């Protein structure tokens, strides 16, 4: 499909940047580092590919091979870092906060003392997409509909649950609640299996492109009292806009709320490895920013401060101090 060419190019590009490594085969200083991402039609996956591509460029010098893994998303990624199946991962800033504080999805596991941050990336607006014939034009219209709230390991599922709670809803307010993976969402929307889905993702993303081209569907704005109450209730969400002109039928910016994408790592990954990963991105910054349209507006200073609840890993700190990006 011509409209997917851009994403196909990215996927192929990220395949070159990765090597085939099975989950769980990484070890500190083994010569491999793994980066957990999300579904292949999201933005985490090409982001991991871009980071690995830059890291692998200098492989002859440092001897490390970086590989990306497609996953269910943020919650899965935090758990996999904790169990040391992954070294690095991309996670939502709210999920990073919840893991560090041992709340919400992480209340059973408790506060994650070993999680470290590296840098933050781009904005991830909460994106509600409904099929045009579903009659959904506002969040409130979802009552009685079939909604995909996301896989258990996804980050958007928790955001949807908070939104439902603020609105006084439980699963019973929908005729069906499904848990398809992010890469399956556009397909089940367009075949009519669900009326709407939610996805917290950078833009443009392959999944939203597919959902807005393969059938008639709309991105639904989220604003007003509901969102005001949600933002009052939690410090980790902020107002966000889905930029206009990225998808068919969506020429104008769309109001919603959102979080940021962040790169995290286990404290057990060596200082040298994290230093090399940080250096790969920051020393090739202009090239990095061109690898995905969601990176175009990245600023180094903001990447060191926005949405990082976990302490910055010593390897990243070393790079930031050496390059005067951080003083202390
Ligand atoms: N924010 C989503 C999640 O944490 C993933 C988005 C993506 O893959 O780009 O589940």
Coordinates of C-alpha atoms and ligand atoms in Angstrom, one line a residue:
X1 CA 0.0 0.0 0.0
X2 CA 1.5 3.3 -1.1
X3 CA 0.5 5.2 2.0
X4 CA 2.4 2.8 4.1
X5 CA 5.7 3.2 2.2
X6 CA 7.2 5.6 4.7
X7 CA 6.6 3.2 7.6
X8 CA 7.8 0.2 5.6
X9 CA 11.0 2.1 4.9
X10 CA 11.4 2.7 8.7
X11 CA 10.7 -0.9 9.5
X12 CA 13.2 -2.1 7.0
X13 CA 15.7 0.5 8.3
X14 CA 15.2 -0.7 11.8
X15 CA 15.7 -4.3 10.8
X16 CA 19.1 -3.3 9.5
X17 CA 19.8 -1.7 12.9
X18 CA 18.9 -4.8 14.8
X19 CA 20.1 -8.3 15.0
X20 CA 18.0 -11.4 15.8
X21 CA 18.3 -12.0 19.5
X22 CA 15.7 -14.1 21.3
X23 CA 14.1 -12.6 24.4
X24 CA 16.1 -13.3 27.6
X25 CA 19.4 -13.9 25.9
X26 CA 21.0 -10.6 26.8
X27 CA 23.5 -10.3 29.6
X28 CA 25.4 -7.4 31.0
X29 CA 28.6 -6.9 29.1
X30 CA 27.9 -10.0 27.0
X31 CA 28.3 -8.0 23.8
X32 CA 24.5 -7.7 23.3
X33 CA 22.1 -5.0 24.5
X34 CA 18.4 -5.3 24.0
X35 CA 15.9 -2.5 23.7
X36 CA 12.2 -3.3 24.5
X37 CA 9.8 -1.3 22.3
X38 CA 6.1 -1.8 21.5
X39 CA 4.1 -3.1 18.5
X40 CA 5.6 -2.8 15.1
X41 CA 3.1 -0.2 13.9
X42 CA 3.8 2.1 16.9
X43 CA 6.6 4.6 17.2
X44 CA 8.6 2.8 20.0
X45 CA 9.6 0.1 17.5
X46 CA 11.2 2.5 14.9
X47 CA 12.6 4.5 17.8
X48 CA 14.4 1.5 19.2
X49 CA 15.6 0.8 15.6
X50 CA 16.9 4.3 15.2
X51 CA 18.8 4.1 18.6
X52 CA 20.2 0.7 17.8
X53 CA 21.2 1.8 14.3
X54 CA 23.3 4.6 15.7
X55 CA 24.8 2.4 18.4
X56 CA 25.7 -0.4 15.9
X57 CA 27.4 2.1 13.6
X58 CA 30.2 2.2 16.2
X59 CA 30.2 -1.5 16.9
X60 CA 33.7 -2.1 15.6
X61 CA 35.0 0.3 18.3
X62 CA 32.9 -0.8 21.3
X63 CA 32.0 -4.4 20.5
X64 CA 28.4 -4.1 21.5
X65 CA 25.5 -5.2 19.3
X66 CA 22.1 -3.5 19.9
X67 CA 18.9 -5.3 19.1
X68 CA 15.3 -4.2 19.3
X69 CA 12.4 -6.3 20.5
X70 CA 8.7 -5.8 19.7
X71 CA 6.6 -6.0 22.9
X72 CA 3.2 -5.3 24.3
X73 CA 4.3 -1.9 25.5
X74 CA 5.3 0.1 28.6
X75 CA 4.1 -2.1 31.5
X76 CA 5.5 -5.2 29.9
X77 CA 8.8 -3.4 29.3
X78 CA 9.2 -2.3 33.0
X79 CA 8.5 -5.9 34.1
X80 CA 11.0 -7.3 31.6
X81 CA 13.7 -4.8 32.8
X82 CA 13.0 -5.8 36.4
X83 CA 13.4 -9.5 35.5
X84 CA 16.5 -8.7 33.4
X85 CA 15.0 -10.0 30.2
X86 CA 15.6 -6.6 28.7
X87 CA 18.4 -4.1 29.3
X88 CA 16.8 -0.9 28.0
X89 CA 13.2 -0.1 27.1
X90 CA 11.0 2.7 26.0
X91 CA 8.2 3.5 28.4
X92 CA 5.5 6.1 29.0
X93 CA 6.5 8.8 31.5
X94 CA 3.4 8.0 33.7
X95 CA 4.3 4.3 33.7
X96 CA 7.9 5.2 34.7
X97 CA 6.5 7.3 37.6
X98 CA 4.1 4.5 38.7
X99 CA 6.9 1.9 38.6
X100 CA 9.3 4.1 40.6
X101 CA 6.6 4.8 43.2
X102 CA 5.1 1.3 43.3
X103 CA 1.5 2.5 42.5
X104 CA -1.3 1.5 40.2
X105 CA -0.2 -1.3 37.9
X106 CA 2.9 -1.7 40.1
X107 CA 1.3 -1.7 43.6
X108 CA 1.8 -5.5 43.9
X109 CA 5.4 -5.5 42.7
X110 CA 6.3 -2.5 44.9
X111 CA 8.6 0.5 44.2
X112 CA 11.2 -0.3 41.6
X113 CA 14.5 0.6 43.1
X114 CA 16.6 -0.5 40.2
X115 CA 14.9 1.4 37.4
X116 CA 17.1 4.2 35.9
X117 CA 16.3 6.8 33.3
X118 CA 18.4 7.7 30.3
X119 CA 16.5 10.5 28.5
X120 CA 13.0 11.4 27.4
X121 CA 11.9 11.5 23.8
X122 CA 8.7 12.8 22.1
X123 CA 5.1 13.5 23.2
X124 CA 2.6 10.6 23.2
X125 CA -1.0 11.8 23.0
X126 CA -3.8 9.5 24.1
X127 CA -5.5 8.7 20.8
X128 CA -9.1 7.5 20.6
X129 CA -10.1 6.3 17.2
X130 CA -13.7 5.3 16.3
X131 CA -15.2 3.9 13.2
X132 CA -17.3 6.6 11.5
X133 CA -20.5 4.4 11.4
X134 CA -20.2 3.7 15.2
X135 CA -21.8 7.1 16.0
X136 CA -19.0 7.9 18.4
X137 CA -18.0 11.6 18.3
X138 CA -17.3 12.2 22.1
X139 CA -15.8 10.0 24.8
X140 CA -19.3 9.8 26.4
X141 CA -20.6 8.1 23.3
X142 CA -18.5 5.0 24.0
X143 CA -21.2 3.8 26.4
X144 CA -22.6 0.5 25.2
X145 CA -20.0 0.2 22.4
X146 CA -17.2 -2.4 21.9
X147 CA -13.9 -0.9 22.9
X148 CA -10.4 -2.2 22.6
X149 CA -8.6 -1.0 25.8
X150 CA -5.2 -2.6 24.9
X151 CA -3.1 -5.5 25.9
X152 CA -2.3 -6.1 29.6
X153 CA 1.3 -5.0 29.1
X154 CA 0.4 -1.8 27.2
X155 CA 0.7 1.7 28.7
X156 CA -2.6 3.1 27.2
X157 CA -4.7 0.5 29.1
X158 CA -4.0 2.2 32.4
X159 CA -4.8 5.6 31.0
X160 CA -8.1 4.4 29.7
X161 CA -8.9 2.9 33.1
X162 CA -8.2 6.2 34.8
X163 CA -10.4 8.0 32.3
X164 CA -13.2 5.5 32.8
X165 CA -12.9 6.0 36.6
X166 CA -13.1 9.8 36.4
X167 CA -16.2 9.3 34.2
X168 CA -17.7 6.8 36.7
X169 CA -17.6 3.9 34.3
X170 CA -16.6 0.2 34.7
X171 CA -16.3 -2.5 32.0
X172 CA -20.1 -3.0 32.3
X173 CA -20.7 0.3 30.6
X174 CA -19.4 -1.1 27.4
X175 CA -21.1 -3.9 25.4
X176 CA -17.6 -5.5 25.1
X177 CA -14.1 -4.8 26.3
X178 CA -11.3 -6.3 24.2
X179 CA -7.5 -6.6 24.7
X180 CA -6.0 -6.8 21.3
X181 CA -2.3 -5.8 20.8
X182 CA -1.6 -2.4 19.4
X183 CA -0.5 -3.9 16.1
X184 CA -4.0 -5.6 15.7
X185 CA -6.1 -2.6 16.7
X186 CA -6.5 -1.0 13.3
X187 CA -7.4 -4.4 11.7
X188 CA -10.2 -5.2 14.2
X189 CA -11.6 -1.7 14.0
X190 CA -11.9 -1.9 10.2
X191 CA -13.3 -5.4 10.1
X192 CA -16.0 -4.2 12.6
X193 CA -14.9 -6.4 15.5
X194 CA -14.6 -3.3 17.7
X195 CA -16.2 0.2 17.4
X196 CA -13.2 2.1 18.8
X197 CA -9.7 1.7 20.2
X198 CA -7.3 3.7 22.3
X199 CA -3.6 4.1 21.8
X200 CA -1.0 6.3 23.5
X201 CA 1.5 6.8 20.7
X202 CA 3.7 9.4 19.0
X203 CA 2.6 10.8 15.6
X204 CA 2.6 9.9 12.8
X205 CA 2.2 6.2 13.7
X206 CA 1.6 3.3 11.3
X207 CA -1.3 2.0 13.4
X208 CA -3.2 5.3 13.2
X209 CA -2.4 5.7 9.5
X210 CA -3.8 2.2 8.9
X211 CA -6.9 2.9 10.9
X212 CA -7.7 6.1 9.1
X213 CA -7.0 4.8 5.6
X214 CA -8.2 1.2 5.6
X215 CA -11.8 2.2 6.6
X216 CA -13.7 5.4 7.5
X217 CA -12.8 6.3 11.0
X218 CA -12.2 9.4 13.0
X219 CA -9.8 10.5 15.8
X220 CA -12.1 11.7 18.6
X221 CA -11.1 14.9 20.6
X222 CA -10.9 14.6 24.4
X223 CA -11.5 17.9 26.2
X224 CA -13.7 19.8 28.6
X225 CA -14.6 18.8 32.2
X226 CA -13.6 15.2 31.9
X227 CA -10.0 16.0 30.9
X228 CA -9.8 18.9 33.5
X229 CA -10.8 16.5 36.2
X230 CA -8.4 13.9 35.0
X231 CA -5.5 16.4 35.0
X232 CA -6.4 17.7 38.4
X233 CA -6.4 14.2 39.7
X234 CA -2.9 13.1 38.5
X235 CA 0.3 15.0 38.1
X236 CA 1.7 12.8 35.4
X237 CA -0.7 13.7 32.6
X238 CA -0.7 17.0 30.6
X239 CA -2.8 18.5 27.8
X240 CA -1.7 17.4 24.4
X241 CA -2.6 17.8 20.7
X242 CA -2.5 15.3 17.9
X243 CA -1.0 17.4 15.1
X244 CA -3.3 18.1 12.1
X245 CA -2.4 17.0 8.6
X246 CA -0.8 13.7 9.5
X247 CA -3.7 11.4 8.7
X248 CA -6.5 11.2 6.2
X249 CA -9.6 13.2 7.3
X250 CA -7.7 15.0 10.1
X251 CA -6.5 18.4 8.8
X252 CA -6.6 20.2 12.2
X253 CA -4.9 19.7 15.6
X254 CA -7.0 17.5 17.9
X255 CA -7.2 18.1 21.6
X256 CA -6.4 15.3 24.0
X257 CA -4.2 14.6 27.0
X258 CA -0.9 12.7 27.0
X259 CA 2.4 11.7 28.4
X260 CA 6.0 11.5 27.1
X261 CA 8.1 8.6 25.7
X262 CA 11.2 7.9 27.8
X263 CA 14.2 5.6 27.6
X264 CA 14.9 3.6 30.8
X265 CA 17.4 0.9 31.8
X266 CA 18.2 -1.4 34.7
X267 CA 20.8 -0.1 37.3
X268 CA 22.5 -3.4 36.6
X269 CA 23.5 -2.5 33.1
X270 CA 27.1 -1.2 33.2
X271 CA 28.1 2.4 33.2
X272 CA 30.0 1.9 30.0
X273 CA 27.1 0.4 28.1
X274 CA 24.7 3.2 29.1
X275 CA 27.4 5.8 28.3
X276 CA 27.8 4.4 24.8
X277 CA 24.1 4.3 24.1
X278 CA 23.7 7.9 25.3
X279 CA 26.7 9.0 23.2
X280 CA 25.4 7.2 20.1
X281 CA 22.2 9.3 20.2
X282 CA 23.6 12.6 21.3
X283 CA 26.7 12.7 19.1
X284 CA 24.6 11.9 16.1
X285 CA 21.7 14.1 17.1
X286 CA 21.0 15.7 13.8
X287 CA 20.9 12.4 12.1
X288 CA 18.8 10.9 14.9
X289 CA 16.2 13.7 14.6
X290 CA 15.7 12.8 10.9
X291 CA 15.0 9.2 11.5
X292 CA 11.4 9.7 12.5
X293 CA 9.1 12.8 12.1
X294 CA 8.1 12.5 15.8
X295 CA 11.8 13.4 16.6
X296 CA 11.9 16.6 14.6
X297 CA 11.3 18.9 17.5
X298 CA 13.5 17.2 20.1
X299 CA 15.7 19.4 22.2
X300 CA 18.6 18.0 24.2
X301 CA 17.9 20.1 27.3
X302 CA 14.3 18.9 27.5
X303 CA 15.3 15.3 26.9
X304 CA 17.3 15.5 30.2
X305 CA 14.5 17.0 32.3
X306 CA 11.0 16.0 31.1
X307 CA 9.2 13.1 32.6
X308 CA 12.2 11.4 34.2
X309 CA 11.0 10.0 37.6
X310 CA 13.7 7.4 38.0
X311 CA 17.3 8.6 38.8
X312 CA 19.4 9.1 35.7
X313 CA 21.8 6.2 35.2
X314 CA 25.5 7.0 36.0
X315 CA 26.5 6.1 32.5
X316 CA 24.2 8.7 31.0
X317 CA 25.2 11.2 33.7
X318 CA 28.8 10.8 32.7
X319 CA 28.0 11.7 29.1
X320 CA 25.9 14.7 30.1
X321 CA 28.5 16.1 32.5
X322 CA 31.4 15.5 30.1
X323 CA 29.5 17.4 27.4
X324 CA 28.2 20.1 29.8
X325 CA 24.6 19.2 29.2
X326 CA 24.3 18.9 33.0
X327 CA 26.4 20.7 35.6
X328 CA 26.0 18.7 38.8
Ligands
LIG1 N1 2.7 4.0 24.5 C1 2.4 2.6 24.1 C2 2.6 1.7 25.3 O1 3.3 2.0 26.2 C3 3.4 2.2 23.0 C4 3.5 3.1 21.9 C5 4.4 2.7 20.8 O2 4.7 1.5 20.6 O3 4.8 3.6 20.0 O4 2.1 0.6 25.4

